[in-house]
Tab-separated table of C-alpha atoms and ligand atoms in Angstrom:
chain	number	residue	atom	x	y	z
A	1	MET	CA	7.832	9.326	25.413
A	2	THR	CA	6.722	5.609	25.109
A	3	ASP	CA	8.047	2.208	24.774
A	4	TYR	CA	6.876	2.322	21.003
A	5	ALA	CA	5.247	-1.045	21.544
A	6	PRO	CA	2.440	-1.962	18.950
A	7	ARG	CA	-0.758	-1.997	20.213
A	8	PRO	CA	-3.979	-3.497	18.208
A	9	GLU	CA	-5.267	-0.127	17.269
A	10	ASP	CA	-1.986	0.654	15.360
A	11	ARG	CA	-3.795	-2.041	12.983
A	12	PHE	CA	-0.071	-3.351	11.797
A	13	THR	CA	-0.504	-6.298	9.374
A	14	PHE	CA	2.191	-8.376	7.657
A	15	GLY	CA	1.855	-10.758	4.657
A	16	LEU	CA	2.322	-14.369	4.913
A	17	TRP	CA	4.832	-13.720	2.069
A	18	THR	CA	6.798	-10.868	4.097
A	19	VAL	CA	7.835	-12.380	6.930
A	20	GLY	CA	7.745	-15.876	5.305
A	21	ASN	CA	10.224	-14.872	2.668
A	22	ILE	CA	13.006	-17.431	2.311
A	23	GLY	CA	15.314	-14.871	0.799
A	24	ARG	CA	15.609	-16.088	-3.098
A	25	ASP	CA	16.865	-13.509	-5.494
A	26	PRO	CA	17.338	-13.629	-8.871
A	27	PHE	CA	21.083	-14.174	-8.116
A	28	GLY	CA	20.787	-16.956	-5.507
A	29	GLY	CA	18.604	-19.476	-3.931
A	30	PRO	CA	16.920	-19.478	-0.637
A	31	VAL	CA	18.871	-18.736	2.610
A	32	ARG	CA	16.114	-19.440	5.202
A	33	ASP	CA	13.901	-22.517	5.417
A	34	VAL	CA	10.429	-22.429	4.458
A	35	ILE	CA	8.286	-22.125	7.711
A	36	SER	CA	4.507	-22.776	7.958
A	37	PRO	CA	1.613	-20.330	7.576
A	38	VAL	CA	0.794	-21.654	11.156
A	39	ASP	CA	4.542	-20.858	12.629
A	40	ILE	CA	3.667	-17.308	10.717
A	41	VAL	CA	0.809	-16.470	12.577
A	42	TYR	CA	2.720	-17.706	16.144
A	43	LEU	CA	5.661	-15.370	14.889
A	44	LEU	CA	3.554	-12.433	14.122
A	45	ALA	CA	1.734	-12.909	17.514
A	46	GLU	CA	5.298	-13.172	19.352
A	47	VAL	CA	6.279	-9.585	17.757
A	48	GLY	CA	3.383	-7.850	18.591
A	49	ALA	CA	1.597	-7.451	15.079
A	50	TYR	CA	-2.254	-7.212	15.008
A	51	GLY	CA	-2.787	-9.189	11.592
A	52	VAL	CA	-1.615	-11.253	8.712
A	53	ASN	CA	-2.631	-11.061	5.217
A	54	TYR	CA	-2.019	-13.899	2.387
A	55	HIS	CA	-2.180	-14.637	-1.176
A	56	ASP	CA	-4.396	-17.490	-1.919
A	57	ASN	CA	-1.157	-19.821	-2.694
A	58	ASP	CA	0.835	-18.329	0.294
A	59	LEU	CA	-1.793	-20.357	2.219
A	60	ILE	CA	-3.041	-22.859	-0.004
A	61	PRO	CA	-0.511	-24.745	-2.539
A	62	ILE	CA	-2.053	-24.060	-6.224
A	63	ASP	CA	-2.162	-27.914	-6.617
A	64	ALA	CA	-3.848	-28.765	-3.405
A	65	THR	CA	-6.454	-31.291	-3.542
A	66	PRO	CA	-9.741	-30.173	-1.598
A	67	ASP	CA	-9.339	-32.541	1.635
A	68	GLU	CA	-5.746	-30.800	1.673
A	69	GLU	CA	-6.917	-27.268	1.490
A	70	ARG	CA	-9.928	-27.966	4.277
A	71	GLN	CA	-7.495	-29.183	6.449
A	72	ILE	CA	-5.083	-26.323	5.740
A	73	ILE	CA	-7.665	-23.558	6.416
A	74	LYS	CA	-8.707	-25.222	9.637
A	75	ASP	CA	-5.117	-25.357	11.065
A	76	PHE	CA	-4.896	-21.806	9.747
A	77	LYS	CA	-8.107	-20.945	11.657
A	78	ALA	CA	-6.962	-22.463	14.701
A	79	ALA	CA	-3.714	-20.503	14.825
A	80	LEU	CA	-5.628	-17.305	14.551
A	81	ASN	CA	-7.983	-18.094	16.881
A	82	ALA	CA	-5.191	-19.263	19.277
A	83	THR	CA	-2.976	-16.001	18.814
A	84	GLY	CA	-5.960	-13.426	18.237
A	85	ILE	CA	-4.247	-12.567	14.961
A	86	LYS	CA	-6.494	-11.198	12.420
A	87	MET	CA	-7.209	-11.367	8.841
A	88	PRO	CA	-8.328	-8.392	7.270
A	89	MET	CA	-6.931	-8.611	3.415
A	90	ALA	CA	-6.604	-11.311	1.073
A	91	THR	CA	-5.049	-11.406	-2.493
A	92	THR	CA	-4.757	-13.556	-5.348
A	93	ASN	CA	-1.232	-14.942	-6.869
A	94	LEU	CA	-1.437	-14.087	-10.352
A	95	PHE	CA	1.830	-13.904	-11.115
A	96	THR	CA	4.392	-17.039	-9.970
A	97	ASP	CA	2.859	-20.211	-11.988
A	98	PRO	CA	3.922	-20.215	-15.836
A	99	ILE	CA	0.240	-20.053	-16.859
A	100	PHE	CA	0.554	-15.795	-16.050
A	101	LYS	CA	3.782	-15.419	-17.535
A	102	ASP	CA	1.821	-12.832	-20.255
A	103	GLY	CA	-0.588	-11.805	-17.572
A	104	ALA	CA	-3.626	-12.837	-16.310
A	105	PHE	CA	-6.312	-10.248	-16.646
A	106	THR	CA	-4.811	-8.526	-19.546
A	107	SER	CA	-3.514	-11.933	-21.294
A	108	ASN	CA	-4.466	-12.551	-25.192
A	109	ASP	CA	-5.675	-15.854	-23.980
A	110	PRO	CA	-8.918	-16.387	-23.015
A	111	HIS	CA	-8.443	-19.566	-21.241
A	112	VAL	CA	-5.827	-17.563	-19.046
A	113	ARG	CA	-8.357	-14.920	-18.370
A	114	ALA	CA	-10.757	-16.935	-17.294
A	115	TYR	CA	-8.581	-19.410	-15.282
A	116	ALA	CA	-7.673	-16.038	-13.518
A	117	TYR	CA	-11.264	-15.025	-12.872
A	118	GLN	CA	-11.626	-18.586	-11.140
A	119	LYS	CA	-8.913	-18.357	-9.090
A	120	VAL	CA	-9.742	-14.698	-7.665
A	121	LEU	CA	-13.352	-16.031	-7.218
A	122	ARG	CA	-11.968	-18.827	-5.124
A	123	THR	CA	-9.865	-16.696	-3.248
A	124	ILE	CA	-12.708	-14.055	-2.458
A	125	ASP	CA	-14.689	-16.491	-0.937
A	126	ILE	CA	-11.668	-18.057	1.626
A	127	GLY	CA	-10.921	-14.577	2.141
A	128	VAL	CA	-13.979	-13.629	3.295
A	129	ASP	CA	-14.578	-16.692	5.769
A	130	LEU	CA	-11.537	-15.694	6.981
A	131	GLY	CA	-12.245	-12.541	7.743
A	132	ALA	CA	-10.951	-10.496	4.904
A	133	LYS	CA	-12.746	-6.644	4.600
A	134	VAL	CA	-10.262	-5.539	1.727
A	135	PHE	CA	-9.044	-7.472	-1.157
A	136	VAL	CA	-6.374	-6.440	-3.433
A	137	PHE	CA	-5.246	-6.553	-6.660
A	138	TRP	CA	-1.905	-6.323	-7.653
A	139	GLY	CA	-1.229	-6.887	-11.305
A	140	GLY	CA	2.169	-8.663	-11.453
A	141	ARG	CA	2.156	-9.823	-14.537
A	142	GLU	CA	-0.010	-7.343	-16.269
A	143	GLY	CA	2.057	-5.943	-18.652
A	144	THR	CA	4.568	-6.165	-21.500
A	145	GLU	CA	8.312	-6.915	-22.366
A	146	THR	CA	7.181	-5.729	-26.131
A	147	ASP	CA	4.313	-3.663	-27.097
A	148	ALA	CA	4.094	-5.336	-30.192
A	149	SER	CA	2.403	-8.440	-28.143
A	150	LYS	CA	-0.778	-6.473	-27.020
A	151	ASN	CA	-2.874	-3.821	-27.479
A	152	ALA	CA	-2.426	-1.449	-24.372
A	153	ALA	CA	-6.046	-0.046	-24.980
A	154	ASP	CA	-7.503	-3.572	-24.960
A	155	ALA	CA	-5.284	-4.374	-21.904
A	156	ILE	CA	-6.864	-1.665	-19.853
A	157	LYS	CA	-10.520	-2.864	-21.264
A	158	ARG	CA	-9.472	-6.322	-20.216
A	159	TYR	CA	-8.684	-5.130	-16.692
A	160	ARG	CA	-11.770	-2.991	-16.472
A	161	ASP	CA	-14.086	-5.971	-17.473
A	162	ALA	CA	-11.979	-8.333	-14.705
A	163	ILE	CA	-12.801	-5.607	-11.944
A	164	ASN	CA	-16.359	-5.154	-12.937
A	165	PHE	CA	-17.018	-8.773	-12.687
A	166	PHE	CA	-15.648	-9.327	-9.527
A	167	SER	CA	-17.493	-6.210	-8.493
A	168	GLU	CA	-20.656	-7.753	-9.192
A	169	TYR	CA	-19.606	-11.107	-7.708
A	170	VAL	CA	-18.859	-9.311	-4.417
A	171	ILE	CA	-22.489	-7.631	-4.537
A	172	SER	CA	-24.232	-10.808	-5.638
A	173	GLN	CA	-22.697	-13.009	-2.712
A	174	LYS	CA	-23.596	-9.846	-0.038
A	175	TYR	CA	-19.969	-9.637	1.160
A	176	ASP	CA	-18.748	-7.064	3.073
A	177	LEU	CA	-15.605	-6.843	0.875
A	178	ARG	CA	-14.042	-3.439	-0.937
A	179	LEU	CA	-11.573	-3.893	-3.401
A	180	ALA	CA	-8.158	-2.111	-3.446
A	181	LEU	CA	-6.012	-1.902	-6.619
A	182	GLU	CA	-2.380	-1.889	-6.267
A	183	ALA	CA	-0.254	0.086	-8.960
A	184	LYS	CA	3.362	-0.491	-9.709
A	185	PRO	CA	5.445	0.815	-12.570
A	186	ASN	CA	7.883	-2.382	-13.613
A	187	GLU	CA	9.461	-5.636	-12.230
A	188	PRO	CA	8.773	-8.309	-12.972
A	189	ARG	CA	7.505	-7.169	-16.166
A	190	SER	CA	9.539	-4.446	-18.258
A	191	ASP	CA	6.270	-2.355	-18.199
A	192	LEU	CA	3.198	-2.978	-16.310
A	193	TYR	CA	-0.173	-1.610	-17.087
A	194	LEU	CA	-1.600	1.419	-14.859
A	195	PRO	CA	1.653	1.829	-13.502
A	196	THR	CA	0.936	4.591	-10.218
A	197	THR	CA	-1.443	5.413	-7.895
A	198	GLY	CA	-2.783	8.143	-10.043
A	199	ALA	CA	-3.283	5.812	-12.677
A	200	MET	CA	-5.440	3.845	-10.806
A	201	LEU	CA	-7.316	6.613	-9.306
A	202	GLY	CA	-8.125	7.562	-13.091
A	203	PHE	CA	-9.239	4.039	-13.977
A	204	ILE	CA	-11.180	3.832	-10.874
A	205	ALA	CA	-13.941	6.523	-12.032
A	206	THR	CA	-14.124	4.373	-15.470
A	207	LEU	CA	-15.286	1.343	-13.439
A	208	ASP	CA	-19.115	0.175	-12.838
A	209	HIS	CA	-18.838	0.419	-9.233
A	210	PRO	CA	-16.386	2.883	-8.383
A	211	GLU	CA	-17.565	2.984	-4.788
A	212	MET	CA	-16.379	-0.298	-3.945
A	213	VAL	CA	-13.109	0.078	-5.452
A	214	GLY	CA	-10.109	2.085	-4.207
A	215	VAL	CA	-6.426	1.994	-3.677
A	216	ASN	CA	-3.520	0.120	-2.186
A	217	PRO	CA	-0.539	2.219	-2.622
A	218	GLU	CA	2.794	0.914	-2.026
A	219	VAL	CA	6.118	3.203	-1.153
A	220	ALA	CA	8.645	1.330	-2.899
A	221	HIS	CA	6.232	1.091	-6.066
A	222	GLU	CA	6.090	5.035	-6.430
A	223	HIS	CA	9.567	5.380	-5.349
A	224	MET	CA	10.678	3.171	-8.290
A	225	ALA	CA	8.983	5.610	-10.234
A	226	GLY	CA	10.834	8.548	-8.757
A	227	LEU	CA	7.610	10.023	-7.522
A	228	ASN	CA	6.798	11.262	-3.815
A	229	PHE	CA	4.674	8.852	-2.091
A	230	MET	CA	3.045	10.889	0.542
A	231	HIS	CA	1.763	13.183	-2.451
A	232	ALA	CA	0.093	9.784	-4.030
A	233	ILE	CA	-1.351	9.197	-0.887
A	234	ALA	CA	-3.079	12.449	-0.251
A	235	GLN	CA	-4.608	12.380	-3.554
A	236	ALA	CA	-5.916	8.671	-2.953
A	237	TRP	CA	-7.360	10.126	0.713
A	238	ASP	CA	-8.758	13.084	-0.706
A	239	ALA	CA	-10.519	10.636	-3.254
A	240	GLY	CA	-12.063	8.731	-0.418
A	241	LYS	CA	-9.837	5.630	-2.030
A	242	LEU	CA	-7.434	5.030	0.619
A	243	PHE	CA	-8.746	1.225	1.483
A	244	HIS	CA	-5.085	-0.100	2.227
A	245	ILE	CA	-1.363	0.644	2.487
A	246	ASP	CA	1.733	-1.201	1.844
A	247	LEU	CA	4.534	0.326	3.963
A	248	ASN	CA	8.169	-0.422	2.912
A	249	ASP	CA	11.176	1.272	1.686
A	250	GLN	CA	12.948	1.853	-1.117
A	251	LEU	CA	15.786	4.364	-2.720
A	252	PHE	CA	15.034	5.818	-6.040
A	253	GLY	CA	16.756	4.173	-9.226
A	254	ARG	CA	16.942	0.965	-7.812
A	255	TYR	CA	15.646	-2.710	-8.044
A	256	ASP	CA	12.650	-3.663	-6.129
A	257	GLN	CA	14.160	-3.352	-2.841
A	258	ASP	CA	11.241	-3.738	-0.212
A	259	PHE	CA	13.017	-3.018	2.486
A	260	ARG	CA	12.025	-2.694	6.324
A	261	PHE	CA	9.500	0.394	6.661
A	262	GLY	CA	11.835	3.624	7.056
A	263	ALA	CA	15.145	1.877	6.305
A	264	ALA	CA	16.182	4.130	3.904
A	265	MET	CA	14.287	7.245	3.256
A	266	ILE	CA	13.453	8.703	6.767
A	267	LYS	CA	12.159	12.148	5.982
A	268	GLN	CA	9.855	11.122	3.248
A	269	ASN	CA	8.372	8.244	5.644
A	270	PHE	CA	8.079	10.820	8.449
A	271	PHE	CA	5.807	13.283	6.325
A	272	LEU	CA	3.800	10.165	5.069
A	273	VAL	CA	3.389	8.967	8.704
A	274	LYS	CA	2.288	12.296	9.842
A	275	PHE	CA	-0.049	12.676	6.957
A	276	LEU	CA	-1.811	9.699	7.817
A	277	GLU	CA	-1.755	10.160	11.764
A	278	ASP	CA	-3.171	13.839	10.929
A	279	VAL	CA	-5.773	12.593	8.610
A	280	GLY	CA	-6.949	10.012	11.021
A	281	TYR	CA	-6.163	7.182	8.772
A	282	THR	CA	-8.000	3.788	10.512
A	283	GLY	CA	-7.022	1.023	8.020
A	284	SER	CA	-4.313	-1.569	8.067
A	285	ARG	CA	-0.715	-0.540	8.281
A	286	HIS	CA	0.494	-3.211	6.107
A	287	PHE	CA	4.335	-4.119	5.943
A	288	ASP	CA	5.127	-5.253	2.390
A	289	ALA	CA	8.570	-5.891	2.958
A	290	HIS	CA	11.307	-8.572	3.869
A	291	ALA	CA	14.686	-9.061	5.721
A	292	TYR	CA	17.618	-8.758	4.159
A	293	ARG	CA	18.761	-11.950	2.663
A	294	THR	CA	21.553	-11.857	5.179
A	295	GLU	CA	19.104	-12.779	8.191
A	296	ASP	CA	17.879	-15.966	9.725
A	297	TYR	CA	14.646	-15.821	11.587
A	298	ASN	CA	15.621	-13.840	14.527
A	299	GLY	CA	16.721	-11.246	11.796
A	300	VAL	CA	13.243	-11.541	10.674
A	301	LYS	CA	11.845	-10.639	14.042
A	302	ASP	CA	14.167	-7.898	14.246
A	303	PHE	CA	12.866	-6.503	10.765
A	304	ALA	CA	9.293	-6.961	11.680
A	305	ARG	CA	9.971	-5.070	14.918
A	306	GLY	CA	11.768	-2.812	13.033
A	307	CYS	CA	8.755	-1.823	10.769
A	308	MET	CA	6.524	-1.383	13.640
A	309	ARG	CA	8.960	0.504	16.198
A	310	THR	CA	10.294	3.064	13.283
A	311	TYR	CA	6.448	3.850	12.428
A	312	LEU	CA	5.499	4.488	15.938
A	313	ILE	CA	8.677	6.581	16.374
A	314	LEU	CA	7.822	8.531	13.277
A	315	LYS	CA	4.249	8.990	14.829
A	316	GLU	CA	5.705	10.142	18.088
A	317	LYS	CA	7.885	12.608	15.770
A	318	ALA	CA	4.823	13.881	14.037
A	319	GLN	CA	3.367	14.743	17.463
A	320	GLN	CA	6.386	16.412	18.003
A	321	PHE	CA	6.382	18.379	14.940
A	322	ASN	CA	2.808	19.418	15.301
A	323	ALA	CA	3.336	20.900	19.116
A	324	ASP	CA	6.291	22.548	18.250
A	325	PRO	CA	5.766	26.550	18.819
A	326	GLU	CA	8.147	27.726	16.744
A	327	ILE	CA	7.089	25.188	13.897
A	328	GLN	CA	3.854	25.941	14.403
A	329	ALA	CA	4.424	29.999	14.452
A	330	LEU	CA	6.068	29.607	11.246
A	331	LEU	CA	3.335	27.508	9.750
A	332	ALA	CA	0.786	29.828	10.775
A	333	ASP	CA	2.562	32.847	9.572
A	334	ILE	CA	2.701	31.076	6.186
A	335	ASN	CA	-0.873	30.121	6.065
A	336	ALA	CA	-1.811	33.668	7.269
A	337	ASP	CA	-5.377	34.308	5.653
A	338	ASP	CA	-7.503	37.205	6.922
A	339	GLY	CA	-10.668	36.572	4.593
A	340	THR	CA	-9.792	39.236	2.148
A	341	PHE	CA	-10.524	36.479	-0.942
A	342	ASP	CA	-13.019	34.348	0.560
A	343	TYR	CA	-15.289	35.718	-2.232
A	344	LEU	CA	-13.244	33.289	-4.570
A	345	LYS	CA	-14.384	30.104	-2.920
A	346	THR	CA	-17.270	30.069	-5.065
A	347	PHE	CA	-17.785	31.812	-8.716
A	348	SER	CA	-20.030	34.632	-9.168
A	349	ALA	CA	-20.215	37.531	-11.298
A	350	GLU	CA	-19.614	40.202	-8.880
A	351	GLY	CA	-16.958	38.079	-7.285
A	352	ALA	CA	-15.431	38.224	-10.868
A	353	ALA	CA	-15.860	41.901	-11.443
A	354	LYS	CA	-14.308	42.905	-8.034
A	355	LEU	CA	-11.397	40.635	-8.803
A	356	ARG	CA	-10.711	42.275	-12.093
A	357	ALA	CA	-10.785	45.753	-10.519
A	358	THR	CA	-8.265	44.527	-7.526
A	359	ASP	CA	-4.471	45.739	-7.249
A	360	PHE	CA	-1.824	43.398	-6.406
A	361	ASP	CA	1.348	44.183	-5.191
A	362	ARG	CA	3.106	41.806	-7.277
A	363	VAL	CA	6.359	42.754	-6.808
A	364	GLY	CA	6.044	43.095	-3.128
A	365	ILE	CA	4.469	39.827	-2.790
A	366	GLY	CA	7.240	38.116	-5.108
A	367	LYS	CA	9.962	39.530	-2.668
A	368	LYS	CA	8.613	38.286	0.434
A	369	GLY	CA	10.839	35.220	2.354
A	370	LEU	CA	8.932	32.210	3.215
A	371	SER	CA	10.971	30.803	5.856
A	372	TYR	CA	11.076	27.147	4.694
A	373	GLU	CA	14.899	26.907	5.281
A	374	ARG	CA	14.251	27.464	8.419
A	375	LEU	CA	11.130	25.236	8.769
A	376	ASP	CA	12.746	22.550	7.083
A	377	GLN	CA	16.010	22.724	9.383
A	378	LEU	CA	13.594	22.739	12.419
A	379	THR	CA	12.009	19.412	10.682
A	380	ILE	CA	15.460	17.673	10.654
A	381	GLU	CA	16.276	18.768	14.267
A	382	VAL	CA	13.214	17.094	15.215
A	383	LEU	CA	14.085	14.144	13.383
A	384	LEU	CA	17.390	14.223	14.634
A	385	GLY	CA	16.267	14.182	18.237
A	386	VAL	CA	17.972	17.456	19.161
A	387	ARG	CA	14.734	19.576	19.883
B	401	GCO	C1	5.329	-6.620	-5.060
B	401	GCO	C2	4.156	-6.292	-4.714
B	401	GCO	C3	3.277	-7.358	-4.144
B	401	GCO	C4	1.702	-7.185	-3.522
B	401	GCO	C5	1.022	-8.550	-3.227
B	401	GCO	C6	-0.286	-8.513	-2.772
B	401	GCO	O1	6.092	-5.630	-5.358
B	401	GCO	O2	5.640	-8.160	-5.310
B	401	GCO	O3	3.869	-5.186	-3.596
B	401	GCO	O4	3.907	-7.815	-2.925
B	401	GCO	O5	1.570	-6.213	-2.652
B	401	GCO	O6	0.750	-9.467	-4.358
B	401	GCO	O7	-1.333	-7.605	-3.509
B	402	MN	MN1	6.165	-4.499	-4.255
B	403	MN	MN1	2.394	-4.736	-2.441
């Protein structure tokens, strides 16, 4: 048992836009005052976070003059130095300004696409200067309301051209920077292109520099699509593509909720944390979520502390699961393997012939109970704290 205090090695990060969220929604205006990026850095230091991430315009207003931009970056760097807060990930806002109302890289208008490229190049330069090692692309407006408006295959091609362009830019500048693509099925557009992490993984394989591009999956986004997030994470991990992760929470079938991590689906998030910890994921554990609209800034701190604390509690539960003799005995039984079929691990003609000649007790094997009810109940009891 620990005190669940966050430590730097936990790599807990928050976006400027997360704890800085002022609680605006489609039905109501802000409920919290805007606080400056510098104040957000101090707030994150106070709650024990490791780092902060940002969109270009969270830090530098879209219409800032070069002098204003220099001063903002200077002040931000001073806050990072004073607090020890790191800045591991940067991203570009390609969705708020009206110019992006029909997308950025997938817009039909070449001026919009070129402006988006320019915005990304500038953000990469500043992000690298601030310490970013991962650069996220979330295609917030890369989609449609009506498919009469765009050719979906052209949209994917334009997306590919853009990521290839930025990959070459990073290589040409000799930056130590990897790119991470974030999928979302919908919101704010009716339908977004490349809607799931699986779709992104397929897309990455078609790029000119797939080795420098991975994914930034988000709990809420896969849940919005009714999918098992941990399975998406497992596929990304298996492909060597889990460069970053956006943790939050979200019920199936709802609007984009962005709840505190672990606020809604405890069991799913337990298996997620268990997966990340079991495989030894060492990247940022980034919380892309925000406090309820009912909260003031004390509530925002409760929110931020809660994200990290729940992660650490679930991590402890995962350790408990892994150390539980009854659970482990069940798992050993379920996974029993005497090596009889090791010859099938690679194909050989002899192996195929041997397999053809093998008699299986199909009925007997099909009758065997697997004890998953017992296993799941034990899991629930670990989670409920009665074991
Ligand atoms: C959302 C997304 C964003 C992105 C962010 C960083 O649903 O709005 O999750 O928060 O993660 O733009 O790329
Ligand atoms: Mn999101
Ligand atoms: Mn996100």
